[in-house]
CSV table of N, CA and C and ligand atoms in Angstrom, one decimal:
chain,number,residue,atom,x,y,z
W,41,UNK,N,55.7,-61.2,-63.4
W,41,UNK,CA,55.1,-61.0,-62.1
W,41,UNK,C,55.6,-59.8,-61.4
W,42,UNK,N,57.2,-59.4,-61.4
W,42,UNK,CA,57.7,-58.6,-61.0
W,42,UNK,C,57.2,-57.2,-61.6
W,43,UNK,N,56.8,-57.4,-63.2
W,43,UNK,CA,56.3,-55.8,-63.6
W,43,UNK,C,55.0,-55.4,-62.8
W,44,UNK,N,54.3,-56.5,-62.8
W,44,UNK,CA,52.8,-56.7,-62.3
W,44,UNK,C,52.6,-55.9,-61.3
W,45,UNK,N,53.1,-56.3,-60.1
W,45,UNK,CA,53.1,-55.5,-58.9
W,45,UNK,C,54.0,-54.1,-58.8
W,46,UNK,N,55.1,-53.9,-59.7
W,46,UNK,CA,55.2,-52.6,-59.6
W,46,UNK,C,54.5,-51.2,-60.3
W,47,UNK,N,53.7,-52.0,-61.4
W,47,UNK,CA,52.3,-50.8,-61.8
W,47,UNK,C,51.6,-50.7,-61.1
W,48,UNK,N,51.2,-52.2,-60.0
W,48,UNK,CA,50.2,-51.7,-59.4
W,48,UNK,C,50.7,-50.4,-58.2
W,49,UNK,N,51.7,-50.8,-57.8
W,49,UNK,CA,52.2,-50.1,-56.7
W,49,UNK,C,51.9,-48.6,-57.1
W,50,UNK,N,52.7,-48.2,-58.2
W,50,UNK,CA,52.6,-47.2,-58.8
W,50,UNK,C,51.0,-46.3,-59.0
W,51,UNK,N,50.2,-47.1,-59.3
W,51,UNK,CA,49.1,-46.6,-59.0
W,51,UNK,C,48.1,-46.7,-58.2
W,52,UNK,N,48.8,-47.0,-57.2
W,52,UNK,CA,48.2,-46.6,-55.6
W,52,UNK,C,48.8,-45.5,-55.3
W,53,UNK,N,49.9,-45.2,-55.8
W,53,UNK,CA,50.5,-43.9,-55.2
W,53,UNK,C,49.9,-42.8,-55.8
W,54,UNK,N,49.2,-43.1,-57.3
W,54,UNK,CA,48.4,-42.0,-57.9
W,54,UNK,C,47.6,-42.1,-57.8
W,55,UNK,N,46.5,-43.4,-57.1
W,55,UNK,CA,45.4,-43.2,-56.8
W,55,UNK,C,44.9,-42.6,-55.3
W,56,UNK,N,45.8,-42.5,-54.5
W,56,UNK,CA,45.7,-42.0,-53.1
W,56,UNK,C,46.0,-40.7,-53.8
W,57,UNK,N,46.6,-40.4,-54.7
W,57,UNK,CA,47.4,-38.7,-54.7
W,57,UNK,C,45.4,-38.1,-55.3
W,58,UNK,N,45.7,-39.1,-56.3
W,58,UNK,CA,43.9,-38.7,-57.1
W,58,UNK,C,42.6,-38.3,-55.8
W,59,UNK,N,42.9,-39.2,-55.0
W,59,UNK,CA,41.5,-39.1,-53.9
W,59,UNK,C,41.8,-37.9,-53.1
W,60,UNK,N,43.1,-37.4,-52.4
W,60,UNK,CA,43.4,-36.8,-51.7
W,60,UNK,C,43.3,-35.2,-52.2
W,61,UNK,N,44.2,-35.0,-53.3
W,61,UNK,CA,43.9,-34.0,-54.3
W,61,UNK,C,42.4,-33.6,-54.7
W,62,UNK,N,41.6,-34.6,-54.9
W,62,UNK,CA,40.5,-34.4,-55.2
W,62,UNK,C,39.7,-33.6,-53.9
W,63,UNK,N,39.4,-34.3,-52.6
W,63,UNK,CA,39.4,-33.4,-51.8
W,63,UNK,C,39.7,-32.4,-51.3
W,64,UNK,N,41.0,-31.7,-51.8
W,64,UNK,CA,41.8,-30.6,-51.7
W,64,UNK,C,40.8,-29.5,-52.8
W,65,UNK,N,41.4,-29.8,-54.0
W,65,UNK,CA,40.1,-29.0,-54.6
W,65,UNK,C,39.1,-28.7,-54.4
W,66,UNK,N,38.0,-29.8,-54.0
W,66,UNK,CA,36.9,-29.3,-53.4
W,66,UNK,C,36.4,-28.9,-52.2
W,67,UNK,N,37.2,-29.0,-51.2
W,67,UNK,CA,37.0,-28.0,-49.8
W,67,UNK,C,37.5,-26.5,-50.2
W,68,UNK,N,38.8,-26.5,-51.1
W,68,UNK,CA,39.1,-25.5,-51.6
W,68,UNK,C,38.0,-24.2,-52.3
W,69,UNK,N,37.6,-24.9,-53.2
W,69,UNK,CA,36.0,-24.2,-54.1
W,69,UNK,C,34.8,-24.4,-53.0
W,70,UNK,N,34.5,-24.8,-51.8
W,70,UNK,CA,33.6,-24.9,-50.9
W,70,UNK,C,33.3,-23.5,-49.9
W,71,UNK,N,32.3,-22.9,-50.3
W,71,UNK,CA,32.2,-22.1,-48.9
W,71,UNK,C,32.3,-22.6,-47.5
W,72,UNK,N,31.8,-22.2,-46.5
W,72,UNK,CA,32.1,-22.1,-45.6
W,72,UNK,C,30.7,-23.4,-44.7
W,73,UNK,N,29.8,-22.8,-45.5
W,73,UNK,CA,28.9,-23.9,-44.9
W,73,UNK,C,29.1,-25.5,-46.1
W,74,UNK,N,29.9,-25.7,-46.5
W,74,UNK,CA,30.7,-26.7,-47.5
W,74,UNK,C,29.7,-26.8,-48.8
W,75,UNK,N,29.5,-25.7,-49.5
W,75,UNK,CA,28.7,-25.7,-51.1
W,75,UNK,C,29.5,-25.1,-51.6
W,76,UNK,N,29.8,-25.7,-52.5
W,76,UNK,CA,30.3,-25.2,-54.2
W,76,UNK,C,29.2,-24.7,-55.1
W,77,UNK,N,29.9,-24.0,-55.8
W,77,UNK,CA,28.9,-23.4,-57.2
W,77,UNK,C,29.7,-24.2,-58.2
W,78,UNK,N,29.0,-24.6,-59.2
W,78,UNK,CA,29.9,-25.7,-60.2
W,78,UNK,C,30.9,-24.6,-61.2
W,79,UNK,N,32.1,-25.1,-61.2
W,79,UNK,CA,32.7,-24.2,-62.3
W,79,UNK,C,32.0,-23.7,-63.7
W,80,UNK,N,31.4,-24.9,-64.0
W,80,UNK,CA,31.1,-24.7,-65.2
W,80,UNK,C,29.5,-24.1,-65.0
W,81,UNK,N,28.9,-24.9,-65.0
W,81,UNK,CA,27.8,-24.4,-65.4
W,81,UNK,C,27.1,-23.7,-63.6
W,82,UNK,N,27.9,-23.6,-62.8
W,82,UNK,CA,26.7,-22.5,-61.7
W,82,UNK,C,26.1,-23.7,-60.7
W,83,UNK,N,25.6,-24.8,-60.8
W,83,UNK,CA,25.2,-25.1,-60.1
W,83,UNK,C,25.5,-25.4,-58.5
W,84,UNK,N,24.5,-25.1,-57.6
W,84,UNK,CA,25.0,-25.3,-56.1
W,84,UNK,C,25.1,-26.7,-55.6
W,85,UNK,N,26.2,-27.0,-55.6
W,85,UNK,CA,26.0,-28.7,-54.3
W,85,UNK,C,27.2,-28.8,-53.3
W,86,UNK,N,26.6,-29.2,-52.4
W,86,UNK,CA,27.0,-29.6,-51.5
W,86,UNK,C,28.8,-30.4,-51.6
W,87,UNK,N,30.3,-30.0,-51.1
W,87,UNK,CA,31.2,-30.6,-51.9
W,87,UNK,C,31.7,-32.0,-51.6
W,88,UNK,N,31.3,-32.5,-51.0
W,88,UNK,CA,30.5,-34.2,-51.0
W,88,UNK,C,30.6,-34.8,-52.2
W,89,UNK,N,29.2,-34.2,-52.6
W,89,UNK,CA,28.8,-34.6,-53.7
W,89,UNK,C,29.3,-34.0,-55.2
W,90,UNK,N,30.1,-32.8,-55.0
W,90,UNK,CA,31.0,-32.6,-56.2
W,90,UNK,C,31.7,-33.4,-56.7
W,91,UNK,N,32.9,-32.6,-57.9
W,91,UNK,CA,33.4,-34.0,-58.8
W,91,UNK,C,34.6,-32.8,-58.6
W,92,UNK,N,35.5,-33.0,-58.6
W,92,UNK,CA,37.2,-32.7,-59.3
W,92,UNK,C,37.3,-32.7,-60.5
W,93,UNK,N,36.7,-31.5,-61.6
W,93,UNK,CA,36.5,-31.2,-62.9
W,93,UNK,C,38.1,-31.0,-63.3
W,94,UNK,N,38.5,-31.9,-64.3
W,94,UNK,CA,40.3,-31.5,-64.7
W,94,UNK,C,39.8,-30.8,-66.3
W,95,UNK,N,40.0,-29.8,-66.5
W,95,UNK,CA,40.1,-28.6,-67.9
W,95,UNK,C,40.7,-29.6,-69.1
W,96,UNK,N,42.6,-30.1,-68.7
W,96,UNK,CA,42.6,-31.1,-69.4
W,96,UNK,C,42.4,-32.1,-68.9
W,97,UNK,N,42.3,-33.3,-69.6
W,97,UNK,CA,41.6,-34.3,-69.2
W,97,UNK,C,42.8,-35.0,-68.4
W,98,UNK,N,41.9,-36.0,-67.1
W,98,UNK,CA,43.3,-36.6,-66.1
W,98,UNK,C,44.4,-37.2,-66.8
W,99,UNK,N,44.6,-37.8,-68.1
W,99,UNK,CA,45.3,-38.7,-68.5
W,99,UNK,C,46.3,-38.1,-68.5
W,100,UNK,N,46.4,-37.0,-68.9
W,100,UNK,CA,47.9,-36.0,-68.9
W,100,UNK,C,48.3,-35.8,-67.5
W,101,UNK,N,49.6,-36.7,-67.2
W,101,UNK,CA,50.2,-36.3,-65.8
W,101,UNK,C,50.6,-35.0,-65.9
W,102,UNK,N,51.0,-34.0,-66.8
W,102,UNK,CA,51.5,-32.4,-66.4
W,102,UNK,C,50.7,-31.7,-65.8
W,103,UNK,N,49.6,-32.0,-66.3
W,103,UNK,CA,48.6,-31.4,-65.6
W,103,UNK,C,47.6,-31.9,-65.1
W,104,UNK,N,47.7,-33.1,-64.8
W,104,UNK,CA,46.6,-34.1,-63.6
W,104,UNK,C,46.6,-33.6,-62.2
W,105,UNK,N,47.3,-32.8,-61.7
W,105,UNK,CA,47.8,-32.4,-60.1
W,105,UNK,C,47.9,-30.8,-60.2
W,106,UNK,N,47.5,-29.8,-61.1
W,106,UNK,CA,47.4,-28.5,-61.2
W,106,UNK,C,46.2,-27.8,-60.8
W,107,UNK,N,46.4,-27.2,-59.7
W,107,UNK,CA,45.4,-26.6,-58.8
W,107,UNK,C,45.1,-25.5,-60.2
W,108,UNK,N,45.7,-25.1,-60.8
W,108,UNK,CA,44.6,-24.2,-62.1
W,108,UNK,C,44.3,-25.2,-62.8
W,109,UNK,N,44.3,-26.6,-63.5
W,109,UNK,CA,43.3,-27.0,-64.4
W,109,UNK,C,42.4,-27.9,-63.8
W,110,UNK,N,42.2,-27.8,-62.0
W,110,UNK,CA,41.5,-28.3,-61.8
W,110,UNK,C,40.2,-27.5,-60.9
W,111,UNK,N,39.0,-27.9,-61.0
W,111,UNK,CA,37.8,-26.8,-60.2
W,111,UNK,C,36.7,-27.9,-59.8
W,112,UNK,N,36.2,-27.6,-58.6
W,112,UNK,CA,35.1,-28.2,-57.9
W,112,UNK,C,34.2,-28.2,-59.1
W,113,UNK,N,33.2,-29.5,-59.6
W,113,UNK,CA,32.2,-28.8,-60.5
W,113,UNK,C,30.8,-30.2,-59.7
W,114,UNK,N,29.9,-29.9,-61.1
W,114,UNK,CA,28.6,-31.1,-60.8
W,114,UNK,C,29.0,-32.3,-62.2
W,115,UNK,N,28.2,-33.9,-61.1
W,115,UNK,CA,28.5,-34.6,-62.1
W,115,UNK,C,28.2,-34.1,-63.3
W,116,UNK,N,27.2,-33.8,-64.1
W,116,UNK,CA,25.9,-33.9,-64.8
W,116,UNK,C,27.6,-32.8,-65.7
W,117,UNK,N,27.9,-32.0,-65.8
W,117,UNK,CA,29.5,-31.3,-66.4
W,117,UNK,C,30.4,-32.2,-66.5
W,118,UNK,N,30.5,-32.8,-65.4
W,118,UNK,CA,32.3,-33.5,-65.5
W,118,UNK,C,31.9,-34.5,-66.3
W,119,UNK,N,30.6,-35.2,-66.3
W,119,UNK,CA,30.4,-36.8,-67.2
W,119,UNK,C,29.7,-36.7,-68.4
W,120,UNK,N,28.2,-36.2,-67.9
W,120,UNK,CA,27.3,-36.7,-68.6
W,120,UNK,C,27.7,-35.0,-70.2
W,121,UNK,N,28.7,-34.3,-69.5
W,121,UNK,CA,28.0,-33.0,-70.8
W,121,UNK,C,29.4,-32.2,-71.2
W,122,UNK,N,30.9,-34.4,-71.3
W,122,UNK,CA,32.0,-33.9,-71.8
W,122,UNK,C,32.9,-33.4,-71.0
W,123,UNK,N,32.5,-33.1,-70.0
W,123,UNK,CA,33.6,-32.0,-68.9
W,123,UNK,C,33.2,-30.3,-69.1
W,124,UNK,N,32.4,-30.2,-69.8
W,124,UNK,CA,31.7,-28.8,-70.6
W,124,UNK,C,32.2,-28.2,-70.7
W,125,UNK,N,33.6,-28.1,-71.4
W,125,UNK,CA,35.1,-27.8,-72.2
W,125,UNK,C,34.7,-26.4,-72.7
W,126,UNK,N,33.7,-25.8,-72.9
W,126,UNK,CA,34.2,-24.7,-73.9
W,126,UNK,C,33.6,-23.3,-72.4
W,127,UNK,N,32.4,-24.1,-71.5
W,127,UNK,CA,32.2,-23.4,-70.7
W,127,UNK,C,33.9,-23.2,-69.3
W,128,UNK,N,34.3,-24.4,-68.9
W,128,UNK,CA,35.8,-24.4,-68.6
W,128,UNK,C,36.7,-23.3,-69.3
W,129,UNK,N,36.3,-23.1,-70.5
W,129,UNK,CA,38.0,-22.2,-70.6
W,129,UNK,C,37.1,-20.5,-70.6
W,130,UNK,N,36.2,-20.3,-71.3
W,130,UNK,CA,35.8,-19.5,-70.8
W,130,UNK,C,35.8,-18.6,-68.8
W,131,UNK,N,35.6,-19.7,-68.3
W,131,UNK,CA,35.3,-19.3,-66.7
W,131,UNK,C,37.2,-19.6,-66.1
W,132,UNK,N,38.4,-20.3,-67.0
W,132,UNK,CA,39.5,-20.0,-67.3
W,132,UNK,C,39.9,-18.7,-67.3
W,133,UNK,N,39.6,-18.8,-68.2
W,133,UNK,CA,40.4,-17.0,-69.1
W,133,UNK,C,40.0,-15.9,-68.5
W,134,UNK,N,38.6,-16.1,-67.7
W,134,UNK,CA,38.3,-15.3,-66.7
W,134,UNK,C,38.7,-15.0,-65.8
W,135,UNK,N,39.2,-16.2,-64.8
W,135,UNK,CA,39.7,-16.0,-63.5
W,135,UNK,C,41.8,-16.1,-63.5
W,136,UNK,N,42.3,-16.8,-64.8
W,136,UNK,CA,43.6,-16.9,-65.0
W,136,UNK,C,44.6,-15.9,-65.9
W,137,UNK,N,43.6,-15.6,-67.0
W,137,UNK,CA,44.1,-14.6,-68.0
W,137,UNK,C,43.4,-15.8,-69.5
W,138,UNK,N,43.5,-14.6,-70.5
W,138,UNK,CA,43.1,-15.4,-71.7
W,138,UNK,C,44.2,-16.3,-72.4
W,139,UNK,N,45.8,-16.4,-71.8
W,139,UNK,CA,46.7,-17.3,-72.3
W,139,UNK,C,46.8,-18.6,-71.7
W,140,UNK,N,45.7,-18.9,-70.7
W,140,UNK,CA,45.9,-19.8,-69.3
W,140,UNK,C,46.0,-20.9,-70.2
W,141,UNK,N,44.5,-21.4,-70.5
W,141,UNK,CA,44.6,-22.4,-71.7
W,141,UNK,C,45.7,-23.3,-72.7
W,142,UNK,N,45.9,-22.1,-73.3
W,142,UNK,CA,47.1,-22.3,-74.1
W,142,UNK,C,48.5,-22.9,-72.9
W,143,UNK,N,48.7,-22.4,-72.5
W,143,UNK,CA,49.7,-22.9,-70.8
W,143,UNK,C,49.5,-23.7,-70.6
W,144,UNK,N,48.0,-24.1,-70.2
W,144,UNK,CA,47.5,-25.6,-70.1
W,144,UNK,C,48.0,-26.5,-70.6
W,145,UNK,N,47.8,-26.6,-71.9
W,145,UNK,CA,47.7,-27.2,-73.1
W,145,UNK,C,49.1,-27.6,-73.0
W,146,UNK,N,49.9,-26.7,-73.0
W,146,UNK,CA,51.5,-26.8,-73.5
W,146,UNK,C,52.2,-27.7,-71.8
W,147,UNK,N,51.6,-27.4,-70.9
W,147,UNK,CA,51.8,-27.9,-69.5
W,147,UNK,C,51.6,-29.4,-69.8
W,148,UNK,N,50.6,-29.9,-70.7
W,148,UNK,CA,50.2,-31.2,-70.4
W,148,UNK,C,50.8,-32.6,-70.8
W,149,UNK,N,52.0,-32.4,-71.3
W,149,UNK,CA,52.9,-33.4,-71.5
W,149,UNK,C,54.5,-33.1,-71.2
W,150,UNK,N,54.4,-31.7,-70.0
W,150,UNK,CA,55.8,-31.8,-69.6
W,150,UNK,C,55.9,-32.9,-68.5
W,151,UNK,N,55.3,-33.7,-67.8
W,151,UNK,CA,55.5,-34.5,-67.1
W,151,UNK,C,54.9,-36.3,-67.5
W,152,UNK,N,55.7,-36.9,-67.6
W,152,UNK,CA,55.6,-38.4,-68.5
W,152,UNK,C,55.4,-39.4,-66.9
W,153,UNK,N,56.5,-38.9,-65.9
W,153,UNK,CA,56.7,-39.8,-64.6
W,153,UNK,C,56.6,-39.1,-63.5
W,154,UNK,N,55.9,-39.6,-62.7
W,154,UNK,CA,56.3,-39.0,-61.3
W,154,UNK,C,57.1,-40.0,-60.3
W,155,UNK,N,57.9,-39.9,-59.5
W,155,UNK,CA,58.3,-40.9,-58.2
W,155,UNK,C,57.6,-40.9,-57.0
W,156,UNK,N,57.8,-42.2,-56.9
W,156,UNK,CA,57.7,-42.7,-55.7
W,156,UNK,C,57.3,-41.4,-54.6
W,157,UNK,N,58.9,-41.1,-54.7
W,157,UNK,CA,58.7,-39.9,-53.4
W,157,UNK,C,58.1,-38.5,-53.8
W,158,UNK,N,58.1,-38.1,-55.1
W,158,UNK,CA,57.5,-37.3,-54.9
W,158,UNK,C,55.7,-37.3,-54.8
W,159,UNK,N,55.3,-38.6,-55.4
W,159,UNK,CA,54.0,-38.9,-55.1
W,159,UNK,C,53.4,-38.6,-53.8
W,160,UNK,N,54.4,-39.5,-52.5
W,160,UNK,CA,54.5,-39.4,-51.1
W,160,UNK,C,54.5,-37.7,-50.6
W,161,UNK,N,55.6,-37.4,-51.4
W,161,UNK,CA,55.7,-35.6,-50.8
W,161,UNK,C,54.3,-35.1,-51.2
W,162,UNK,N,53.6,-35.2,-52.4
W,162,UNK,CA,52.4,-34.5,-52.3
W,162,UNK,C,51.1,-34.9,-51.9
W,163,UNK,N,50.8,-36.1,-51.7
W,163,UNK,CA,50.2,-36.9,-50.5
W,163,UNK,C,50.3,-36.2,-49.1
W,164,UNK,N,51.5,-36.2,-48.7
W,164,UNK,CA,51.6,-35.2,-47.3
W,164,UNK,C,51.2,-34.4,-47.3
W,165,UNK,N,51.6,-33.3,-48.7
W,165,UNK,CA,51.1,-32.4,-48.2
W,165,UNK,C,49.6,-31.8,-48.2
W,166,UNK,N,49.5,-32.5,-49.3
W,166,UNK,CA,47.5,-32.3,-49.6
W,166,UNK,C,47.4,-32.6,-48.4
W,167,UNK,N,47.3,-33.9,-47.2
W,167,UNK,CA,46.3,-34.1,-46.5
W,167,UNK,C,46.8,-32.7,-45.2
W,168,UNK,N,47.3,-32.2,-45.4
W,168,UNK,CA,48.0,-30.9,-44.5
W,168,UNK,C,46.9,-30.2,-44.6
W,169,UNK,N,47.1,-29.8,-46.4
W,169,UNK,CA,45.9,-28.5,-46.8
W,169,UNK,C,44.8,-29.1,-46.5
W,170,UNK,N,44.1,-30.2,-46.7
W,170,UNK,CA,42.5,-31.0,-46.5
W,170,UNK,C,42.7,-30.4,-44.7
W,171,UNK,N,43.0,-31.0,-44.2
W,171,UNK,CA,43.4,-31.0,-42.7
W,171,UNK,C,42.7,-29.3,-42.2
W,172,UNK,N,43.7,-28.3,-42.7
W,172,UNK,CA,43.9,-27.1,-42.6
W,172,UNK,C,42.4,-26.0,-43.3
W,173,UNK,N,41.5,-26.7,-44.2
W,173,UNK,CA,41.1,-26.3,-44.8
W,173,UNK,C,39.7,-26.8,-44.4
W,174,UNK,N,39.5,-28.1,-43.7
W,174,UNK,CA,38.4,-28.6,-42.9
W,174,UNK,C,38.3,-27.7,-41.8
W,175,UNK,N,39.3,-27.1,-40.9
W,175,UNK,CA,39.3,-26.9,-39.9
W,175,UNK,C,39.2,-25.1,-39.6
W,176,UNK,N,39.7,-24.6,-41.4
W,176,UNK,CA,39.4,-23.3,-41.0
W,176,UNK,C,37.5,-23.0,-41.3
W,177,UNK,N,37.3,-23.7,-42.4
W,177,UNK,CA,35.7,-23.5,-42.7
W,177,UNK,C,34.7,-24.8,-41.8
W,178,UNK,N,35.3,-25.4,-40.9
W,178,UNK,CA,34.3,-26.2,-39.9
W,178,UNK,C,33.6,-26.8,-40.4
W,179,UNK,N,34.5,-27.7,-41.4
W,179,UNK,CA,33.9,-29.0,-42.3
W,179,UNK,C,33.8,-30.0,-41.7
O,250,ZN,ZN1,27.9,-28.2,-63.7
């Protein structure tokens, strides 16, 4: 019983970090009237309706919370066409350098745990940036 509720716990603290972060991203990649162009493939939507595209995929905590392996994209990329992985490192290597990837890659299993508090500390602080970031582009 005792393990039971402390996974769950645990992943409320990563699922609030997931929703919040997520947001973060996509006001981030949002112009000013709130559209994104999709990382991958170009497309314009509204960041509402965007997705939080992760390069590696979420399961890897090293890099589940990396503002470089993550970009505003459309569902129709993030689900239906793979995460569109080869267009991702491409529009990568473009904007990071051509070693980003590889960095990526090697990032994605330096982190196994996160804590309590530090889940909390980045919870705070995303809703700062979401906050800050609503209020400069008059979302
Ligand atoms: Zn797309």
């Amino acid at each position: 019983m005792k393990i039971t509720s402390k996974i769950k716990r645990k992943n409320s603290f990563k699922e609030k970090l997931d929703r919040i972060f997520s947001e973060y991203i996509r006001l981030r990649d949002s112009d000013e009237d709130g559209f994104i162009r999709c990382y991958c493939c170009g497309k314009i939507l509204h960041w509402k309706q965007s997705q939080n595209m992760h390069f590696i995929p979420r399961q890897h905590l090293g890099t589940r919370f990396s503002e470089i392996n993550c970009h505003a994209g459309c569902i129709k990329c993030n689900y239906y066409n793979n995460g569109n992985i080869e267009e991702y490192a491409v529009h990568l290597k473009k904007d990071y350098g051509d070693n980003i990837t590889d960095k990526l890659l090697l990032a994605k299993k330096t982190t196994t745990k996160i804590s309590d508090f530090s889940y909390q500390k980045m919870i705070d602080f995303y809703k700062v940036e979401v906050e800050k970031l609503k209020k400069e582009k008059g979302l």
